[in-house]
CSV table of C-alpha atoms in Angstrom, one decimal:
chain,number,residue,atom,x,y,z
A,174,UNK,CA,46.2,-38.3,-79.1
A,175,UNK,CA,45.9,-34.6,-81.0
A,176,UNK,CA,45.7,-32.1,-78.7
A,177,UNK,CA,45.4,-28.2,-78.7
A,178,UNK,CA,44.8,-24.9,-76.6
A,179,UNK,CA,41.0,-24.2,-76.2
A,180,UNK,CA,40.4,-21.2,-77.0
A,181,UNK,CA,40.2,-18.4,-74.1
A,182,UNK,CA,41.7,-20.7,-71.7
A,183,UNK,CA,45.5,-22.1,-71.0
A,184,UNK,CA,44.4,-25.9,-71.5
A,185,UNK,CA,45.5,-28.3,-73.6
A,186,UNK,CA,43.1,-30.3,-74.3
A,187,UNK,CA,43.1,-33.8,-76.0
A,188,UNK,CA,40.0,-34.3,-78.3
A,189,UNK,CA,38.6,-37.2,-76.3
A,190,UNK,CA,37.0,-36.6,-73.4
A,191,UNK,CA,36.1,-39.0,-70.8
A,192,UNK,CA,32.3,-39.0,-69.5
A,193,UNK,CA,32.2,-40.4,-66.6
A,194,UNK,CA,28.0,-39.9,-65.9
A,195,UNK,CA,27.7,-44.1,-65.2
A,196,UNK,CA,30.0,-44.7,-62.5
A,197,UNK,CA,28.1,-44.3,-59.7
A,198,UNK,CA,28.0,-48.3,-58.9
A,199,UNK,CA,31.8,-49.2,-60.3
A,200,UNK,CA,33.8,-50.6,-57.4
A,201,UNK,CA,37.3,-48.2,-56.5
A,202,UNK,CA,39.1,-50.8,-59.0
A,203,UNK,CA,36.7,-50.6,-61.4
A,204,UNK,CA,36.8,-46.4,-61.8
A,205,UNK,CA,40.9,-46.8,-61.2
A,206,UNK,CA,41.0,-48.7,-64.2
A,207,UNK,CA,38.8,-46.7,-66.5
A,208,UNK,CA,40.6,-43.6,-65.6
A,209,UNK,CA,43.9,-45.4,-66.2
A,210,UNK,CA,43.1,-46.8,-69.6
A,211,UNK,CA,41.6,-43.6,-70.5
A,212,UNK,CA,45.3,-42.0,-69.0
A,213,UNK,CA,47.3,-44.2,-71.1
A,214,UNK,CA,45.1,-43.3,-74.3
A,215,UNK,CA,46.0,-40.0,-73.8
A,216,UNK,CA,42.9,-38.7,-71.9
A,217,UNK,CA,43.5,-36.2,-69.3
A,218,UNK,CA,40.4,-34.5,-69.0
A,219,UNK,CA,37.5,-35.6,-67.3
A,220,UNK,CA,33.7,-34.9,-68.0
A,221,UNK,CA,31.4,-34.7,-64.5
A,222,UNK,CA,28.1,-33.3,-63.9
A,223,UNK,CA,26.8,-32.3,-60.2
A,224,UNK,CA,23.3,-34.7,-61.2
A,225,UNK,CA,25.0,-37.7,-62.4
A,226,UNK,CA,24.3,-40.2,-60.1
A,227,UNK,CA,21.8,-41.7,-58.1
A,228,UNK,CA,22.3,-39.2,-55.6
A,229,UNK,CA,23.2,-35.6,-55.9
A,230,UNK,CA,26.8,-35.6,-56.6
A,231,UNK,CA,27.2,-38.9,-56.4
A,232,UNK,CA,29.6,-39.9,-59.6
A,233,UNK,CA,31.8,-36.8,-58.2
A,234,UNK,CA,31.9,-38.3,-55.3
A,235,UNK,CA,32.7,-41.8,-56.6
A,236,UNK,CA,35.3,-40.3,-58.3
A,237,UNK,CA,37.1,-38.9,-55.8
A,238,UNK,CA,36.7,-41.6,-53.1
A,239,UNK,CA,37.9,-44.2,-55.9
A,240,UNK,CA,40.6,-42.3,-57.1
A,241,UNK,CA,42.1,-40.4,-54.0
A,242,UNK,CA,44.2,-38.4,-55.9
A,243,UNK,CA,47.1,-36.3,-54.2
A,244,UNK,CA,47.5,-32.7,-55.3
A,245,UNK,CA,50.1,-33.1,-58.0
A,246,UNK,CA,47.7,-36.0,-59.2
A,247,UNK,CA,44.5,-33.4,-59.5
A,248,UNK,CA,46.7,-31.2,-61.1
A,249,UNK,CA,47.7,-33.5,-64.1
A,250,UNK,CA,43.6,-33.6,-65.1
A,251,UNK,CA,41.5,-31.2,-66.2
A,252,UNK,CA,38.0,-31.7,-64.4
A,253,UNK,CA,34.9,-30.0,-65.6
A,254,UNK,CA,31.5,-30.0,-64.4
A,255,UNK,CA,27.8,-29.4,-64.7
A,256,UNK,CA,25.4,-27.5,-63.4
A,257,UNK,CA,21.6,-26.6,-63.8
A,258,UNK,CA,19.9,-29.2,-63.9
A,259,UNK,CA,17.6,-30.0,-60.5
A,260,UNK,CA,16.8,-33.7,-60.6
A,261,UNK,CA,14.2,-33.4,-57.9
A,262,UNK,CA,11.2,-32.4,-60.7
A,263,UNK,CA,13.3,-32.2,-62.7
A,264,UNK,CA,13.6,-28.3,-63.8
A,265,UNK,CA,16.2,-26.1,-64.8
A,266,UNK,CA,18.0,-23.4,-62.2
A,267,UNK,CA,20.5,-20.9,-63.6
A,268,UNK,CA,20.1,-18.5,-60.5
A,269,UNK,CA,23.1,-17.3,-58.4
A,270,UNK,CA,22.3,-18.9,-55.2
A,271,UNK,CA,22.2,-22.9,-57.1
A,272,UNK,CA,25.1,-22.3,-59.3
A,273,UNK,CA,27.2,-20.9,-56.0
A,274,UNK,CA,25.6,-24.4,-54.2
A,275,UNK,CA,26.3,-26.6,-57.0
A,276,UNK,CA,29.8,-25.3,-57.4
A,277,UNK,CA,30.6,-25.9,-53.5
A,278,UNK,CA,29.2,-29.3,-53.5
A,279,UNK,CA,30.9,-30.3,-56.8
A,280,UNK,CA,34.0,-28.9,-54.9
A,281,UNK,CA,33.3,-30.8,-51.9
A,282,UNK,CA,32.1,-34.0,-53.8
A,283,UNK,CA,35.3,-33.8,-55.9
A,284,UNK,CA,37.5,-33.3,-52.7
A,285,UNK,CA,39.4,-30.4,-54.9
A,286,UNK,CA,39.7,-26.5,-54.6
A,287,UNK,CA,39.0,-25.6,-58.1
A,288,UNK,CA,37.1,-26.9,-60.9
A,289,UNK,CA,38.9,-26.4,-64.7
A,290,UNK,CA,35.9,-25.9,-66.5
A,291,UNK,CA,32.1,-25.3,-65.2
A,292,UNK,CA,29.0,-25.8,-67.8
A,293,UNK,CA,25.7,-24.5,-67.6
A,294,UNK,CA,24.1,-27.6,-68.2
A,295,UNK,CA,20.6,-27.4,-70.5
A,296,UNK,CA,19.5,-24.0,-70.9
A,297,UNK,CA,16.6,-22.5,-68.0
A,298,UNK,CA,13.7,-20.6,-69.4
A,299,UNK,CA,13.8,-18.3,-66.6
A,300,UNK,CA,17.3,-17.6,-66.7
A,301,UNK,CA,18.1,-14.1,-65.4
A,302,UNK,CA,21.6,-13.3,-67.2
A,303,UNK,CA,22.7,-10.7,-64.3
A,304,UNK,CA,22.3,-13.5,-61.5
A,305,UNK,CA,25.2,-16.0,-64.0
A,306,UNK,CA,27.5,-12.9,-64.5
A,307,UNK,CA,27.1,-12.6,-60.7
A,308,UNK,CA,27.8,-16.0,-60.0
A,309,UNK,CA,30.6,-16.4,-62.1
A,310,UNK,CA,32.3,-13.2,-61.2
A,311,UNK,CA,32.4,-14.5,-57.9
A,312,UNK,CA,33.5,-17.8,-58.5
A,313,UNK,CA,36.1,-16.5,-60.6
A,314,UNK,CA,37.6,-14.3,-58.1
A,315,UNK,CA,37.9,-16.8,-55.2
A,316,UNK,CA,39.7,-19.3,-57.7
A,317,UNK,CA,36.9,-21.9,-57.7
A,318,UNK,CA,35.9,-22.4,-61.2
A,319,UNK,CA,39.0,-21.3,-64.1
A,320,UNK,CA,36.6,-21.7,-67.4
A,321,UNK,CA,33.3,-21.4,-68.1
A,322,UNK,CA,30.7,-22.6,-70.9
A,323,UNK,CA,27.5,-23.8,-71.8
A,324,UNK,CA,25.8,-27.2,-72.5
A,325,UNK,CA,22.8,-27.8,-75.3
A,326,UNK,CA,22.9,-24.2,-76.3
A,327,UNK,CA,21.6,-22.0,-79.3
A,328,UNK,CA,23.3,-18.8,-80.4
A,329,UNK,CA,20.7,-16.8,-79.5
A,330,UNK,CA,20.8,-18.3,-75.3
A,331,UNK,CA,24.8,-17.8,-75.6
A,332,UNK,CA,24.5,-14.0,-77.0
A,333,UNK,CA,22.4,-13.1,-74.3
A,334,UNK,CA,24.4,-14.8,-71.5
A,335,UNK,CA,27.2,-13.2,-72.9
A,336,UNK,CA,25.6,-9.2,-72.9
A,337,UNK,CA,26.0,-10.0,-69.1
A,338,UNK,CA,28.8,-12.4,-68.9
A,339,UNK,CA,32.7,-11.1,-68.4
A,340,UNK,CA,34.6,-14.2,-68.6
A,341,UNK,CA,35.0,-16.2,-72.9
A,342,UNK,CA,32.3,-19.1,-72.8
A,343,UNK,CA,34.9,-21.3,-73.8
A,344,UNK,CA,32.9,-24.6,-74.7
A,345,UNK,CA,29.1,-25.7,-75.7
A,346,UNK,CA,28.3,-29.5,-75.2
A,347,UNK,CA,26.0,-30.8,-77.9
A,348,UNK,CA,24.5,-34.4,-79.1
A,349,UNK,CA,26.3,-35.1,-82.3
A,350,UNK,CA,27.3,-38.5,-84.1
A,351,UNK,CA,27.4,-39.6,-87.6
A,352,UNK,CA,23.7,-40.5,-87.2
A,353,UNK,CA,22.2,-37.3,-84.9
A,354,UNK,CA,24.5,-34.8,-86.6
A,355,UNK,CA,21.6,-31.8,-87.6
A,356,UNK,CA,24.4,-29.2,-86.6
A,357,UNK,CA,26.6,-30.0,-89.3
A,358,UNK,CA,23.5,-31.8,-91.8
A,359,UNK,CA,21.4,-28.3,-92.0
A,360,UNK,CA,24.5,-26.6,-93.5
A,361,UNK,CA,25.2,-28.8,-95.9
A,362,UNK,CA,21.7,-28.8,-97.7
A,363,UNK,CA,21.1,-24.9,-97.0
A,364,UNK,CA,19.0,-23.1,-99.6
A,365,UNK,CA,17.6,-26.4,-100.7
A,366,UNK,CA,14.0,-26.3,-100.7
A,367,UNK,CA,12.0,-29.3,-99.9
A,368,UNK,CA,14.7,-30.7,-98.4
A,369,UNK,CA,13.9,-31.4,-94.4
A,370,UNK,CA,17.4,-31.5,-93.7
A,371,UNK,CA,17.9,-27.9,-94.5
A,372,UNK,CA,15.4,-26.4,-91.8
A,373,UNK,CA,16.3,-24.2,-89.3
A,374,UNK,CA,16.8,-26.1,-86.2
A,375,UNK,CA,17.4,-24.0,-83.0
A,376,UNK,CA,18.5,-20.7,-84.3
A,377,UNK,CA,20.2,-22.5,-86.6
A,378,UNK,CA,24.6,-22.4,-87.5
A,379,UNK,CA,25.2,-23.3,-83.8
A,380,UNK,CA,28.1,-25.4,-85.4
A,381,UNK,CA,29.7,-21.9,-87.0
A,382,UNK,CA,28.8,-19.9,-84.8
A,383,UNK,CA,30.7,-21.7,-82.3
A,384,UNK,CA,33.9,-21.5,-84.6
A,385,UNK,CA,33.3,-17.8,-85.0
A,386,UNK,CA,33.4,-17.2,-81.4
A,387,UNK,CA,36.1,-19.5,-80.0
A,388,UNK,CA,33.7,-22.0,-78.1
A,389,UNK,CA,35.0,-25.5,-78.1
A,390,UNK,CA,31.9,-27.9,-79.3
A,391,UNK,CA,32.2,-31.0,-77.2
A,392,UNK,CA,30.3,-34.1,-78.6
A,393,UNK,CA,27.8,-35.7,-76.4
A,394,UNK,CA,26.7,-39.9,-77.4
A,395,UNK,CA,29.2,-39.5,-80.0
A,396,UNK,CA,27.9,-43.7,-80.6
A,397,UNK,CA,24.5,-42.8,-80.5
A,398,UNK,CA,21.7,-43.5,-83.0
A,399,UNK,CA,19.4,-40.7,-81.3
A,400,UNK,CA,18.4,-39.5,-78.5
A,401,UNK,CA,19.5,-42.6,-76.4
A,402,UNK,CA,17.9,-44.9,-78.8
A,403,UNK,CA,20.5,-47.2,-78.5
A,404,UNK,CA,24.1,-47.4,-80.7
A,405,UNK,CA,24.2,-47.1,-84.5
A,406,UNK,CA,27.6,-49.4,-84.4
A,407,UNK,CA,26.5,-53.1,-85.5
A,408,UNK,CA,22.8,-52.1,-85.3
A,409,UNK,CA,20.7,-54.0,-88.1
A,410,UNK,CA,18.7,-50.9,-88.3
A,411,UNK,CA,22.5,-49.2,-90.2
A,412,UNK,CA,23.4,-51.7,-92.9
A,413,UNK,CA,25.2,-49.6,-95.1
A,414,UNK,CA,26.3,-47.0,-92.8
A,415,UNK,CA,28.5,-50.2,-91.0
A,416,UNK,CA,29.1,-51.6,-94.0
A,417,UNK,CA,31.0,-48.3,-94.2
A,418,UNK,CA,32.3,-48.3,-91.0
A,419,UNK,CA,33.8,-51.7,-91.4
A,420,UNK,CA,35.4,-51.3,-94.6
A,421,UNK,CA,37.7,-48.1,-93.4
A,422,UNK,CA,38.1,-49.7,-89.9
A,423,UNK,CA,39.8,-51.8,-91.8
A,424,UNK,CA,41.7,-49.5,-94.4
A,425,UNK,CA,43.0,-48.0,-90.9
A,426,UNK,CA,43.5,-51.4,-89.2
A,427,UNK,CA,41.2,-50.0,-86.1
A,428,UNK,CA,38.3,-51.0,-84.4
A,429,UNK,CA,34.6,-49.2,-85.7
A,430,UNK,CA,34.4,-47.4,-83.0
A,431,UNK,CA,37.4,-45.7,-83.9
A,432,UNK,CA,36.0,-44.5,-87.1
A,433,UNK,CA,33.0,-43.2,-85.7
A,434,UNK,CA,35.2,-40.7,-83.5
A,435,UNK,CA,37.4,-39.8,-86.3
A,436,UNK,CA,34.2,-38.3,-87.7
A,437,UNK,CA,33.9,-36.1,-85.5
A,438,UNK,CA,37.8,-35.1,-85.4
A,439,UNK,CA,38.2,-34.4,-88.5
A,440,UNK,CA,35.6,-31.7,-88.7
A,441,UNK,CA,37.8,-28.5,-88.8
A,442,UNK,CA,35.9,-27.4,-86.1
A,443,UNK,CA,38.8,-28.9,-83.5
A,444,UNK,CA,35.9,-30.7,-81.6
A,445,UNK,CA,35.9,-33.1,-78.7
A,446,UNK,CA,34.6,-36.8,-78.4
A,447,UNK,CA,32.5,-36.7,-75.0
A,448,UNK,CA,33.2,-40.7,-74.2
A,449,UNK,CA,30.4,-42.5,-72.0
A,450,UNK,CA,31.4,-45.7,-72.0
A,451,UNK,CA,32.2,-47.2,-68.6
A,452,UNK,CA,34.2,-50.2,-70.5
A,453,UNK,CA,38.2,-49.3,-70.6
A,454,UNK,CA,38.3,-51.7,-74.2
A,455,UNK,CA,36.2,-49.6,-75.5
A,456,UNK,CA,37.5,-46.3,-74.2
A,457,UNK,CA,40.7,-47.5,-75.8
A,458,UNK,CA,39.1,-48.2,-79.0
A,459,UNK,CA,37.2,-45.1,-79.8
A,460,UNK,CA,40.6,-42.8,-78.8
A,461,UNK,CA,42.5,-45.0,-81.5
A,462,UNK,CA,40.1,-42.3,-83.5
A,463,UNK,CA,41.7,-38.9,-82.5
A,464,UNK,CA,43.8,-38.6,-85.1
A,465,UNK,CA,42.7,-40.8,-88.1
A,466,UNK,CA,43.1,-38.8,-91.2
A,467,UNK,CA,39.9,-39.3,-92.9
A,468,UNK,CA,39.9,-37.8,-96.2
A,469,UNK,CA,36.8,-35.9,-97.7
A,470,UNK,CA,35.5,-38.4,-99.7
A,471,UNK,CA,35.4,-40.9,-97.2
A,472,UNK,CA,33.7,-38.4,-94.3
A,473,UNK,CA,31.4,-37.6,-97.3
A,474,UNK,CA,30.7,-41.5,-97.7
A,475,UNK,CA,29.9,-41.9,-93.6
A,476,UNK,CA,27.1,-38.8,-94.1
A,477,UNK,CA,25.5,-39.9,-96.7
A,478,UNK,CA,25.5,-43.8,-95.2
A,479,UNK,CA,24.4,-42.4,-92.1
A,480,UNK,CA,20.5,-40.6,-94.7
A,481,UNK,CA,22.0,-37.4,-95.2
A,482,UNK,CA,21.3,-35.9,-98.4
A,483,UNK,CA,24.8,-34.0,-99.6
A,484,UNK,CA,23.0,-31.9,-102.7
C-alpha cells in the first residue's frame, strides 16, 4: 500500500480509503471483518459522515459498538468525518452552532475524544465564513477535531472559506472515476472549441488548484458510471472501456477493479480511492491497485475507452 504525509497535517495516509457510509445494518462480525480486511490491505483510515445512516449518526455508531476499540486501537486509525448536511429536508448548515453539534455527536457516536480529519460536507449557500473559522478555532483548541477540509468544493467556495479560516484545508472530497472524471477531462481538451469536454465546469481547475494549494483530493464512487448510475466494471453499457480493463488486469495479474483504482493513483496528484464497498473481496481487490504502475499510454488508453476526447 503507497502511502505519504498529507500535506499540512502529520498523517500518513495510505491512498485507499475506506467508506464506510453502508454499514448501518452489518452485524458486529460483519463490520469486524470489513475493517480487518481493509487493515490487512493496508488501510488505516476510515471515511464516516455524521448522516450516514438511517438514523443520525448511525454508521458512527455502528462502528464503534461493532468495533469497541481500546485507546491504543483508536489510535492506530485515522477517523474522519462529515458534516453539513441536515437529512431532515434535506438542506445544507455550515453555521457554528451545527458544526459544534455535529462534532460532539460524531464524538459521542464514535465513542472517541478527537476526530483526525473533519469535512465540510457539500457546500451551503448561506454559508457565513466567520461562523466556520469560529467553529473550527474552537474545536481546534479543545483538541476535538486535528484537520480540517472540505467536500464537493470549487475554488472559488475554498478561497472564501479560507479569507476567514486559520487552520490548512487539508483535503476536498470529489466524485471522480475513469468514467465521471470532468476534473481531470476539462484540462485535457482546454482551448479546444466545440469540444463539450473543454467547458468550464464549477470554476473550473479544481483538480490544480487543489495541487497548488496542498489539499489532498479524495475520490468519491471511484467504480461509478455517474452519479450513482450504477458501476461501469462489467457493465454492457462499457464494451471497450472493459475490454481495457480486462486486458491490463491481466498484464498485472489483478482483478479489474484493481485497475480502475490504479487510475486514479497514478494521477501525480497523490490522490485517495474513497472505497464504498461493504464486501471485504472486494475491498481487497480494488487496494491490489495502490500501487500499479500504470504507464502513460496505458492511463491514456483507459480515458479515451472511458469517451474522452485526448486532442
Amino acid at each position: 500500500m503507497k502511502r505519504f504525509t498529507m500535506p499540512g497535517t502529520e498523517i500518513v495516509a495510505p491512498n485507499v480509503v475506506l467508506g464506510l457510509m453502508r454499514i448501518a445494518e452489518k452485524t458486529d462480525d460483519e463490520v469486524r471483518e470489513l475493517v480487518r480486511t481493509a487493515r490487512d490491505a493496508g488501510i488505516d483510515f476510515l471515511d464516516h459522515a455524521d448522516v450516514y445512516g438511517t438514523d443520525l449518526h448511525g454508521c458512527e455508531r455502528r462502528f464503534a459498538e461493532a468495533m469497541q476499540l481500546t485507546p491504543s486501537q483508536r489510535d492506530e486509525l485515522t477517523i474522519q468525518t462529515k458534516t453539513g448536511i441536515v437529512g431532515d429536508g434535506p438542506y445544507f448548515d455550515f453555521s457554528y452552532e451545527h458544526i459544534m453539534d455535529s462534532v460532539d455527536g460524531s464524538l459521542a457516536a464514535l465513542n472517541t475524544d478527537h476526530i483526525d480529519i473533519l469535512l465540510l460536507h457539500r457546500p451551503d449557500a448561506l454559508v457565513e465564513p466567520a461562523e466556520v473559522a469560529r467553529a473550527f478555532d474552537e474545536l481546534d483548541a479543545a483538541g476535538k477535531v486535528r484537520a480540517f477540509g472540505v467536500s464537493n468544493h470549487t475554488p472559488r467556495q475554498i478561497d472564501l472559506l479560507k479569507k476567514y479560516v486559520r487552520q490548512p484545508l487539508v483535503a476536498n472530497q470529489l466524485q471522480l472515476s475513469i468514467t465521471h472524471a470532468p476534473i481531470v477531462a476539462q484540462g485535457v481538451a482546454a482551448n479546444m472549441a466545440g469540444e463539450r469536454q473543454s467547458l468550464t465546469l464549477d470554476g473550473g481547475g479544481i483538480l490544480d488548484y487543489c495541487r497548488l494549494n496542498d489539499i489532498t483530493v479524495q475520490a468519491w464512487s471511484p467504480f461509478q458510471a455517474g452519479f450513482f448510475t450504477g458501476v461501469f466494471l462489467g457493465s454492457a453499457e462499457y464494451p471497450e472501456l472493459n475490454a481495457v480493463i480486462d486486458r491490463l488486469a491481466a498484464a498485472y495479474d489483478v482483478p479489474a477493479i484493481a485497475i480502475a483504482t490504479a487510475w486514479i493513483t497514478r494521477h501525480p496528484a497523490q490522490m485517495q480511492v474513497v472505497l464504498g464497498t461493504t464486501s471485504p473481496e472486494r475491498v481487497a481487490a480494488a487496494a491490489l491497485g495502490s500501487e500499479i504502475p500504470l504507464t502513460r499510454s496505458e492511463w491514456y488508453e483507459l480515458f479515451r475507452a472511458a469517451g474522452y476526447r485526448v486532442p
